[in-house]
Amino acid sequence: MGERGTLTAAMEIEKRNLRTAALSAMASLCGGPISATTDSGASLQFDIRRILLWVEAIFNSGNDRMKVIGRRALKNLIVYNKDVAILFEHCIAKCYLTDIPRSYFTVVTEVLLEHADYPSPFWRLLGLCLFNLGNDRSEIRVKSAHVLRALEERQQQAKISKIQDFDISISDKTKAVYKLAQYKISERLSKQHTELAFHIFSEFTFFFKDLPPVAQRNVVAVILPWIQAIELKVDPNGGPTAQSYLLLANLLEITIKSSAALHNEVQALWQALATGPYPGNVRLVLDFIMSLCLERREQNFVEYAKQIVVFLASTNSNPAHKVVDFLLLQITPKAMVPNEKRETAPPPPDIVQFPYCADLADVLPVGTKQAGFSLGQLSLILLVDLMVSPVNLQKDNIPVLLQVVTVLWDHYTPLVQEQAREMLVHLIHELVISKLDDSTPASTREEIEDLIESIRRHDRTVVWGYEDSNGKVDDHDTKVPPSMEYLTGEVVKTFELTFPGMKEQWSRLSLTWATTCPVRHLACRSFQIFRCILTSLDQYMLGDMLARLSNTIADEDTEIQTFAMEILTTLKTLISKLDADKLITFPQLFWTTCACLESINEREFLESVEMLNEFLDKVDFQSPNVRRLLLEGQPSKWEGSFDGLQPLLYQGLRSSMCYQATLNTLDKVVRLPTDALVGDDSRVFFTILANFPRFLYELEQDSFSESILKTTENLLTVTIGQGLASIALVLDNYLSKHYQTGDDFIIQMFSALKEYFLPDLDFKMITTLIGCLTNKTPWVKIKTMRILCRIIPEIDMKRSELAGHGSDLISPLLRLLQTEYCMEALDVLDNIMTMSGSSMDKHHLRMSMTRSTSKAIRKEYERTQSLFGIPEDSGWAIPMPAKKTESTRANIHAAFYMCQDVEGVATDATPTPDVEFHADEFPYGYFPPSDRTETMMSDEARADGSMGDLVSKLDSLDDFFDDLSQSPPSDGRSSRTITEYAPDAFESGAQLYDEQILPILHQASNNVSFQNGFADRPLMSRDGNANTMNPGAFASFSRPGLHSRSITSPSAPASYQPHMNDFMSDDELTEDVFSDGDDERPNTGGGDGSFFLENMIKPLAHSTRTRVRRLTGSRSRDERMPELLRSNTAISPQVPKVPDAFLQNSPQGGML
């Protein structure tokens, strides 16, 4: 056994020796190139990766002899393959990353010392040696110092770092000693080789993320001096240069990945940038991290940005003290626009020259908490953590912070909202509580503490939602959340303790924000804050509001309307809070109210009425001196004539929303003396007209309401004072309930009015009453039409001022023909005998069929001359809204100029501010260029239509549908009348007109004589061919009696039509069914150039009226209820297809 053991041991020794010899042989074989090219040009190469793994396996074997062989093999590979850089770079990397770097570092030092010309960048070797100066093994530290001296000597610089001064410290076994020496050597070298700072930093950060925490701390110690020596620069485009980007990106990566474990070390790195000799570094760092926050839209990164800002601001350097000032400068109204989401800019291309640059897309991955911050919001968030003791904040900056905190109090992004509230708590603690002296009552301290507690627990008394008082349509209060009033009041009371005058400063600042902030919600909130804390008003403040209002009043966009309403509400609040004597010194407020009463927007008009009410309640308009001062204050650049205050109110009568408010204000205004400011002597006449439907409605109720009694007594007093005895008698009899029926009252009142005011005001009376027909309130429509039925027969409708308007004058009645009020409208039309045609008739008809939701058609006719315009759902209607918008804005602008004149500023050089709301991208140019011509009409023959043409065509169209209704069902479908047709299938009545009615009318009127229109054609004889269906068929010299068929119906026997329909389904009907041959139409007769509505309306009383009712409405004379409610399951009719010829080739005499 002993011999076998000896033999086995000997064999093991031989095996080891053989292995060693083999490894040694292989190490010797490494002393040559690892690649070669054969004579044939083929390239042969060893697998470098497998060779390096083989070397690493030798180093990990634990045998010192084998490690020596491994070092010789690695050295040979590096020395004999200088052109293969990866070998040496791999060796350097292992010096950083391996747990036992001794073998690798030994090879590196031997190669560098023995081969001075070995190709490797100086900065790479410098970094390696500096890192290893902190190694725990003394021999490695000494070798590092030795190589450093050798490398520096080879640089042939005039001045060397003399790092040999630290040889003893480096070899010392105490960590505190050699670590300090390592830092000092790095500090000396950083000053000597500053130009290498970015490369050194890049090299260190390349390995940093893969190092253990202990080694990471070693890197931080080495790199700090180099960072302090760095100057960050910007490129010509304003962004960081490639070097600066590299440093900041790599520092961010370290912060994000290591700040939790290495908080103090990361803080030291950022502070090294701030404490160096380059103060501009702080600004560039702030710009960089803030731009990243805005671009990346990642809330999580904001938390890291907050840390960095705190790091920068907590140093004792002067630039660090400026961090707060820099962030405060970013909080401006224009900086509140959220940053738009866009592609992140790529890093500068020059970074490829550096070893490593962090990929921020990997460092900052896009998460689920994306939110677009604005620069102002971000600045506030970053400031919150800086508002801790000691706070060095200028007094002028406090209102800025209070303002931004309050406007962001309800922000939809939780982080912004949370930080806004936290900021207020910090401000109260640091600027109020910490400055209260011992004499402050305990109750005051308790109130402040209670306020802070309320904020922290989000008490409802101090919190409001984003949608609260956000300018919604149903908001008719002061549009200020109650909790905002409470919070702003408490904040003002709190800060006035230590900063007297804060309320005045904040009030002015809030108005500045309100008039300049591009974010609509924040601007509106700023106006609300201003209303909560306003203390005074001067010409400059008023001028700011009027300048903004002149660009936003009477706008079509709902967002802009909301903003304009905030301005009007603010002006109303000012009027209510100013003393009467002070109010008189601001005539601009009165004239702005007058200008806004002409707004095209209903809500703005209603708010302006309330402003006027405040004026009437506050100022004594009975005083001649007051009226004189206001009249003298009229802006010199007022556009258009000013006929007095009262006429501005009349347009409110057309709206169900404004009707009662208008009447209430008329009650006040009509009592005022007549002059150029208030209005002329006709005011009482129009006030009675405005109340006429109301009088009639109340008369038929069980008892009079208190409001009608007050109005009647008021008018009675006025009429007695003006000597209008007959009117006063009628009003007195009304109060006494003398009238048994409404008709008696109408007759008596009209007779009294006629005695004093008619016929001079015939036209205005008719337009005022017909204008009320757009009012959505049912009883206003019905009572007004009842009044019209009684008074129109007493009016000479042939007068040019009435008859010359054609269909425009009765367009509200035509609109009612499409509703359940059809029969009442026909009753009124029965009384209209004759009217002249107009070239605008076809447009007015199209407008009368346009719904309030048809924005495109409303836009098309926004400059078309008309009496009533296109009404909204409530009945609100403004003719020519585009021109009215221009004049309204011009007049407010004229009031704005008055503010400039008072302050002695040259008005010619004062433009109105041009502010855009970011969400709407709405340009606020003062007078926007019109995209349409002033008029939409021409004098071409084809445009010369008349009202007679329109009604006759509608009648013939009705016959067509009537004929359809007589045909038997085909293909399982029944023919349907127009009554069952649901107009909602079209976007608007005008679309129905364009797509279905108009081609039919073209087919029905394709004769040449139609070109001239009804007003210009000779009247036709009734002896002509009865089958002829053209506009001339409707004219008559005398009013005919009632007959069984419409005058547009063919004269064929009654049995003929059903017989024809037996062979035709709805789908098979063509236009020829309702069109007659042109060759049968005689051209005879003469005329006086007018058409007679009587000829078309009166015969409708029998069978034709039934058909017109199907075409235009669904309300029967007896039942007065919508037909659609009784047939709500009906399907819309099958309208026959119009041939392409009629759509492509418009006839010369058609309606277009």
PDB file of C-alpha atoms in Angstrom, residues 282-283 285-287 290 309 313 319-332 335 375-384 386 397 400-401:
ATOM      1  CA  VAL A 282     -26.098  75.717 -11.704  1.00  0.00           C
ATOM      2  CA  ARG A 283     -28.240  77.452 -14.300  1.00  0.00           C
ATOM      3  CA  VAL A 285     -28.145  72.013 -14.599  1.00  0.00           C
ATOM      4  CA  LEU A 286     -31.524  73.529 -13.773  1.00  0.00           C
ATOM      5  CA  ASP A 287     -32.307  74.096 -17.423  1.00  0.00           C
ATOM      6  CA  MET A 290     -36.374  70.980 -16.077  1.00  0.00           C
ATOM      7  CA  VAL A 309     -32.604  71.093  -6.824  1.00  0.00           C
ATOM      8  CA  ALA A 313     -29.598  75.001  -3.316  1.00  0.00           C
ATOM      9  CA  PRO A 319     -25.095  80.455  -7.447  1.00  0.00           C
ATOM     10  CA  ALA A 320     -26.875  78.115  -5.075  1.00  0.00           C
ATOM     11  CA  HIS A 321     -28.533  81.066  -3.393  1.00  0.00           C
ATOM     12  CA  LYS A 322     -29.869  82.087  -6.792  1.00  0.00           C
ATOM     13  CA  VAL A 323     -31.753  78.812  -7.313  1.00  0.00           C
ATOM     14  CA  VAL A 324     -34.868  80.155  -5.595  1.00  0.00           C
ATOM     15  CA  ASP A 325     -34.697  83.381  -7.586  1.00  0.00           C
ATOM     16  CA  PHE A 326     -34.285  81.464 -10.834  1.00  0.00           C
ATOM     17  CA  LEU A 327     -37.307  79.270 -10.166  1.00  0.00           C
ATOM     18  CA  LEU A 328     -39.402  82.267  -9.128  1.00  0.00           C
ATOM     19  CA  LEU A 329     -38.573  83.952 -12.413  1.00  0.00           C
ATOM     20  CA  GLN A 330     -40.096  80.989 -14.259  1.00  0.00           C
ATOM     21  CA  ILE A 331     -43.470  81.461 -12.571  1.00  0.00           C
ATOM     22  CA  THR A 332     -45.178  83.806 -15.009  1.00  0.00           C
ATOM     23  CA  ALA A 335     -45.152  79.908 -18.404  1.00  0.00           C
ATOM     24  CA  LEU A 375     -42.722  75.401 -16.803  1.00  0.00           C
ATOM     25  CA  GLY A 376     -44.546  77.398 -14.155  1.00  0.00           C
ATOM     26  CA  GLN A 377     -46.048  74.315 -12.534  1.00  0.00           C
ATOM     27  CA  LEU A 378     -42.705  72.546 -12.496  1.00  0.00           C
ATOM     28  CA  SER A 379     -40.987  75.561 -10.970  1.00  0.00           C
ATOM     29  CA  LEU A 380     -43.561  75.643  -8.194  1.00  0.00           C
ATOM     30  CA  ILE A 381     -43.077  71.921  -7.507  1.00  0.00           C
ATOM     31  CA  LEU A 382     -39.306  72.345  -7.332  1.00  0.00           C
ATOM     32  CA  LEU A 383     -39.666  75.367  -5.029  1.00  0.00           C
ATOM     33  CA  VAL A 384     -41.761  73.631  -2.406  1.00  0.00           C
ATOM     34  CA  LEU A 386     -36.784  75.041  -0.747  1.00  0.00           C
ATOM     35  CA  ASN A 397     -42.286  87.385  -4.454  1.00  0.00           C
ATOM     36  CA  VAL A 400     -46.496  85.482  -6.916  1.00  0.00           C
ATOM     37  CA  LEU A 401     -46.420  82.298  -4.870  1.00  0.00           C
TER      38      LEU A 401
END
